[in-house]
């Protein structure tokens, strides 16, 4: 029986500082996500999008953490709680949860739901570390905080909704980092996480790096969550993102990375959940970034040239 992939749309832009990313789930679907998944021999089932009010209708400072600054925190909590419930229910039904963002703060919900009843590792394809807390953030934008929230860092540790209960810090591996705050750099060095930067990819090749990242994330866990932020790619390849950083992976490197993920999953069944985030159609060119997001997702599930 083919694996059933349940698509959960989370069109949230509360965590970002540029509007438009809320249209990402629709753009990825329009780019042929379902067809790509079917060609990868999985069965896509689309749950539609979670409903949420527009950011213009809400006060970003109405609810603040006990310390520091986090914009739209009440709205982020609401959406991520519902995402987490959907992810957990999908797994309980024996299906695979694929969350479409929206900004990267939706990963708080993805991780929380996936780690609700399993020891979880994570592979983080991203230009950024996403380890800021309300106390350390320079902007207050929660899309720079999802890993810190899931790990219960800073003020997030005083909440019930943010920490992912069984996410293992030692089983988190970054792939492709290239834009890190000084405080985040210190946190990574002092943590049990593993970070592969773009320099590691340059020196060793993307497939080797991804294989090592998966080995770390799968070791001693019940499964691996994959978080794919499209700003991981070079902005010449993926222009439709809110926080582009030069020097990212190329088109072929990105496909090679997700194909390496698929090969390991086919061998060992390690992949448990996934989110695809930060596609901003307003900043895109002819839906190029959304098309790439759909293609890479299909590669993660086994779509091949031959």
mmCIF file of C-alpha atoms in Angstrom, residues 24-186:
data_model
loop_
_atom_site.group_PDB
_atom_site.id
_atom_site.type_symbol
_atom_site.label_atom_id
_atom_site.label_comp_id
_atom_site.label_asym_id
_atom_site.label_seq_id
_atom_site.Cartn_x
_atom_site.Cartn_y
_atom_site.Cartn_z
ATOM 1 C CA UNK A 24 2.775 30.081 0.250
ATOM 2 C CA UNK A 25 0.577 26.975 0.742
ATOM 3 C CA UNK A 26 -1.670 27.927 -2.173
ATOM 4 C CA UNK A 27 1.321 28.692 -4.390
ATOM 5 C CA UNK A 28 2.951 25.325 -3.624
ATOM 6 C CA UNK A 29 -0.271 23.485 -4.392
ATOM 7 C CA UNK A 30 -0.725 25.452 -7.622
ATOM 8 C CA UNK A 31 2.828 24.505 -8.616
ATOM 9 C CA UNK A 32 1.843 20.831 -8.809
ATOM 10 C CA UNK A 33 2.540 19.418 -5.359
ATOM 11 C CA UNK A 34 -0.126 16.698 -5.527
ATOM 12 C CA UNK A 35 0.925 15.552 -9.013
ATOM 13 C CA UNK A 36 4.559 15.395 -7.923
ATOM 14 C CA UNK A 37 3.690 13.309 -4.879
ATOM 15 C CA UNK A 38 1.644 10.916 -6.994
ATOM 16 C CA UNK A 39 4.589 10.487 -9.360
ATOM 17 C CA UNK A 40 6.654 9.659 -6.281
ATOM 18 C CA UNK A 41 4.203 6.791 -5.648
ATOM 19 C CA UNK A 42 2.570 8.243 -2.555
ATOM 20 C CA UNK A 43 -1.075 9.134 -2.080
ATOM 21 C CA UNK A 44 -1.662 12.833 -1.297
ATOM 22 C CA UNK A 45 -4.722 13.785 0.742
ATOM 23 C CA UNK A 46 -5.250 17.518 1.123
ATOM 24 C CA UNK A 47 -6.753 18.696 4.414
ATOM 25 C CA UNK A 48 -6.984 22.274 3.179
ATOM 26 C CA UNK A 49 -5.810 25.276 5.174
ATOM 27 C CA UNK A 50 -6.283 26.159 8.806
ATOM 28 C CA UNK A 51 -8.340 29.324 9.127
ATOM 29 C CA UNK A 52 -6.807 32.341 10.795
ATOM 30 C CA UNK A 53 -7.443 36.087 10.943
ATOM 31 C CA UNK A 54 -5.352 38.491 8.915
ATOM 32 C CA UNK A 55 -2.449 40.113 10.694
ATOM 33 C CA UNK A 56 -3.943 43.564 10.034
ATOM 34 C CA UNK A 57 -6.883 42.617 12.236
ATOM 35 C CA UNK A 58 -4.701 41.801 15.233
ATOM 36 C CA UNK A 59 -2.485 43.699 17.651
ATOM 37 C CA UNK A 60 1.064 42.279 17.461
ATOM 38 C CA UNK A 61 1.808 43.360 21.035
ATOM 39 C CA UNK A 62 -1.455 42.274 22.675
ATOM 40 C CA UNK A 63 0.143 39.277 24.385
ATOM 41 C CA UNK A 64 3.811 39.288 25.350
ATOM 42 C CA UNK A 65 5.997 36.622 26.969
ATOM 43 C CA UNK A 66 7.090 36.887 30.575
ATOM 44 C CA UNK A 67 10.417 38.276 29.335
ATOM 45 C CA UNK A 68 11.475 39.872 26.075
ATOM 46 C CA UNK A 69 9.542 40.519 22.877
ATOM 47 C CA UNK A 70 7.606 38.235 20.534
ATOM 48 C CA UNK A 71 5.151 39.701 18.032
ATOM 49 C CA UNK A 72 1.709 38.122 17.519
ATOM 50 C CA UNK A 73 2.496 35.588 20.236
ATOM 51 C CA UNK A 74 -1.180 34.854 20.968
ATOM 52 C CA UNK A 75 -1.867 34.169 17.295
ATOM 53 C CA UNK A 76 1.263 32.029 16.869
ATOM 54 C CA UNK A 77 0.268 29.967 19.901
ATOM 55 C CA UNK A 78 -3.228 29.388 18.528
ATOM 56 C CA UNK A 79 -2.056 28.307 15.067
ATOM 57 C CA UNK A 80 0.811 26.137 16.313
ATOM 58 C CA UNK A 81 -1.441 24.388 18.820
ATOM 59 C CA UNK A 82 -3.854 23.487 16.027
ATOM 60 C CA UNK A 83 -1.019 22.431 13.707
ATOM 61 C CA UNK A 84 0.372 20.209 16.455
ATOM 62 C CA UNK A 85 -3.026 18.586 16.996
ATOM 63 C CA UNK A 86 -3.405 17.923 13.252
ATOM 64 C CA UNK A 87 0.092 16.447 13.011
ATOM 65 C CA UNK A 88 -0.453 14.181 16.020
ATOM 66 C CA UNK A 89 -3.837 13.010 14.714
ATOM 67 C CA UNK A 90 -2.378 12.307 11.264
ATOM 68 C CA UNK A 91 0.364 10.152 12.766
ATOM 69 C CA UNK A 92 -2.175 8.326 14.943
ATOM 70 C CA UNK A 93 -4.102 7.472 11.764
ATOM 71 C CA UNK A 94 -0.979 5.919 10.237
ATOM 72 C CA UNK A 95 -0.484 8.727 7.718
ATOM 73 C CA UNK A 96 2.393 11.108 7.065
ATOM 74 C CA UNK A 97 1.917 14.799 8.025
ATOM 75 C CA UNK A 98 3.218 17.355 5.509
ATOM 76 C CA UNK A 99 2.757 20.917 6.798
ATOM 77 C CA UNK A 100 2.860 23.775 4.302
ATOM 78 C CA UNK A 101 3.749 27.207 5.697
ATOM 79 C CA UNK A 102 3.458 30.069 6.066
ATOM 80 C CA UNK A 103 6.445 31.373 7.937
ATOM 81 C CA UNK A 104 8.830 29.100 9.831
ATOM 82 C CA UNK A 105 7.126 29.593 13.187
ATOM 83 C CA UNK A 106 4.619 26.911 12.075
ATOM 84 C CA UNK A 107 7.424 24.425 12.798
ATOM 85 C CA UNK A 108 6.732 24.883 16.518
ATOM 86 C CA UNK A 109 3.454 23.088 15.863
ATOM 87 C CA UNK A 110 4.973 20.524 13.486
ATOM 88 C CA UNK A 111 7.652 19.539 15.988
ATOM 89 C CA UNK A 112 5.288 19.551 18.954
ATOM 90 C CA UNK A 113 2.779 17.287 17.244
ATOM 91 C CA UNK A 114 5.399 14.899 15.899
ATOM 92 C CA UNK A 115 7.185 14.631 19.261
ATOM 93 C CA UNK A 116 4.016 14.219 21.307
ATOM 94 C CA UNK A 117 4.381 10.451 21.642
ATOM 95 C CA UNK A 118 7.774 9.677 20.088
ATOM 96 C CA UNK A 119 11.442 10.492 20.582
ATOM 97 C CA UNK A 120 12.149 12.826 17.678
ATOM 98 C CA UNK A 121 15.213 13.956 15.776
ATOM 99 C CA UNK A 122 15.230 16.811 13.280
ATOM 100 C CA UNK A 123 17.109 17.879 10.176
ATOM 101 C CA UNK A 124 16.900 21.635 9.642
ATOM 102 C CA UNK A 125 17.513 22.796 6.049
ATOM 103 C CA UNK A 126 17.885 26.544 6.564
ATOM 104 C CA UNK A 127 20.179 29.515 6.119
ATOM 105 C CA UNK A 128 19.335 30.557 9.684
ATOM 106 C CA UNK A 129 19.639 28.908 13.091
ATOM 107 C CA UNK A 130 16.158 29.899 14.384
ATOM 108 C CA UNK A 131 17.465 29.788 17.954
ATOM 109 C CA UNK A 132 16.556 33.269 19.118
ATOM 110 C CA UNK A 133 14.305 33.624 22.132
ATOM 111 C CA UNK A 134 12.065 36.545 23.117
ATOM 112 C CA UNK A 135 14.972 37.737 25.272
ATOM 113 C CA UNK A 136 17.609 37.639 22.497
ATOM 114 C CA UNK A 137 15.659 38.451 19.337
ATOM 115 C CA UNK A 138 16.651 41.646 17.526
ATOM 116 C CA UNK A 139 13.262 41.857 15.772
ATOM 117 C CA UNK A 140 10.590 40.097 17.823
ATOM 118 C CA UNK A 141 9.715 37.956 14.792
ATOM 119 C CA UNK A 142 8.878 34.426 15.900
ATOM 120 C CA UNK A 143 9.998 32.844 12.608
ATOM 121 C CA UNK A 144 13.511 33.291 13.974
ATOM 122 C CA UNK A 145 12.638 31.335 17.141
ATOM 123 C CA UNK A 146 10.989 27.963 16.294
ATOM 124 C CA UNK A 147 13.827 25.688 17.401
ATOM 125 C CA UNK A 148 14.335 27.679 20.588
ATOM 126 C CA UNK A 149 10.611 27.407 21.293
ATOM 127 C CA UNK A 150 10.484 23.660 20.611
ATOM 128 C CA UNK A 151 13.475 23.124 22.897
ATOM 129 C CA UNK A 152 11.884 25.216 25.659
ATOM 130 C CA UNK A 153 14.608 27.862 25.637
ATOM 131 C CA UNK A 154 14.177 31.180 27.420
ATOM 132 C CA UNK A 155 10.642 32.390 28.057
ATOM 133 C CA UNK A 156 9.260 29.544 25.933
ATOM 134 C CA UNK A 157 10.214 27.145 28.715
ATOM 135 C CA UNK A 158 7.503 28.687 30.882
ATOM 136 C CA UNK A 159 4.759 27.799 28.391
ATOM 137 C CA UNK A 160 2.882 24.550 27.804
ATOM 138 C CA UNK A 161 2.246 24.991 24.087
ATOM 139 C CA UNK A 162 5.736 25.657 22.677
ATOM 140 C CA UNK A 163 8.147 22.911 23.870
ATOM 141 C CA UNK A 164 8.160 19.661 21.891
ATOM 142 C CA UNK A 165 8.116 17.132 24.730
ATOM 143 C CA UNK A 166 10.367 14.466 23.205
ATOM 144 C CA UNK A 167 12.506 16.406 20.751
ATOM 145 C CA UNK A 168 16.111 15.383 21.436
ATOM 146 C CA UNK A 169 18.631 18.216 21.270
ATOM 147 C CA UNK A 170 21.468 15.790 20.508
ATOM 148 C CA UNK A 171 19.478 14.523 17.515
ATOM 149 C CA UNK A 172 19.092 17.910 15.782
ATOM 150 C CA UNK A 173 21.273 18.604 12.755
ATOM 151 C CA UNK A 174 21.405 21.813 10.749
ATOM 152 C CA UNK A 175 22.264 21.625 7.064
ATOM 153 C CA UNK A 176 23.470 24.704 5.165
ATOM 154 C CA UNK A 177 23.725 27.407 7.837
ATOM 155 C CA UNK A 178 25.207 30.697 6.647
ATOM 156 C CA UNK A 179 23.496 33.549 8.546
ATOM 157 C CA UNK A 180 23.716 33.269 12.342
ATOM 158 C CA UNK A 181 23.454 35.844 15.114
ATOM 159 C CA UNK A 182 26.402 35.997 17.504
ATOM 160 C CA UNK A 183 24.240 34.806 20.391
ATOM 161 C CA UNK A 184 22.946 31.892 18.295
ATOM 162 C CA UNK A 185 26.526 30.956 17.415
ATOM 163 C CA UNK A 186 27.337 30.695 21.111
#
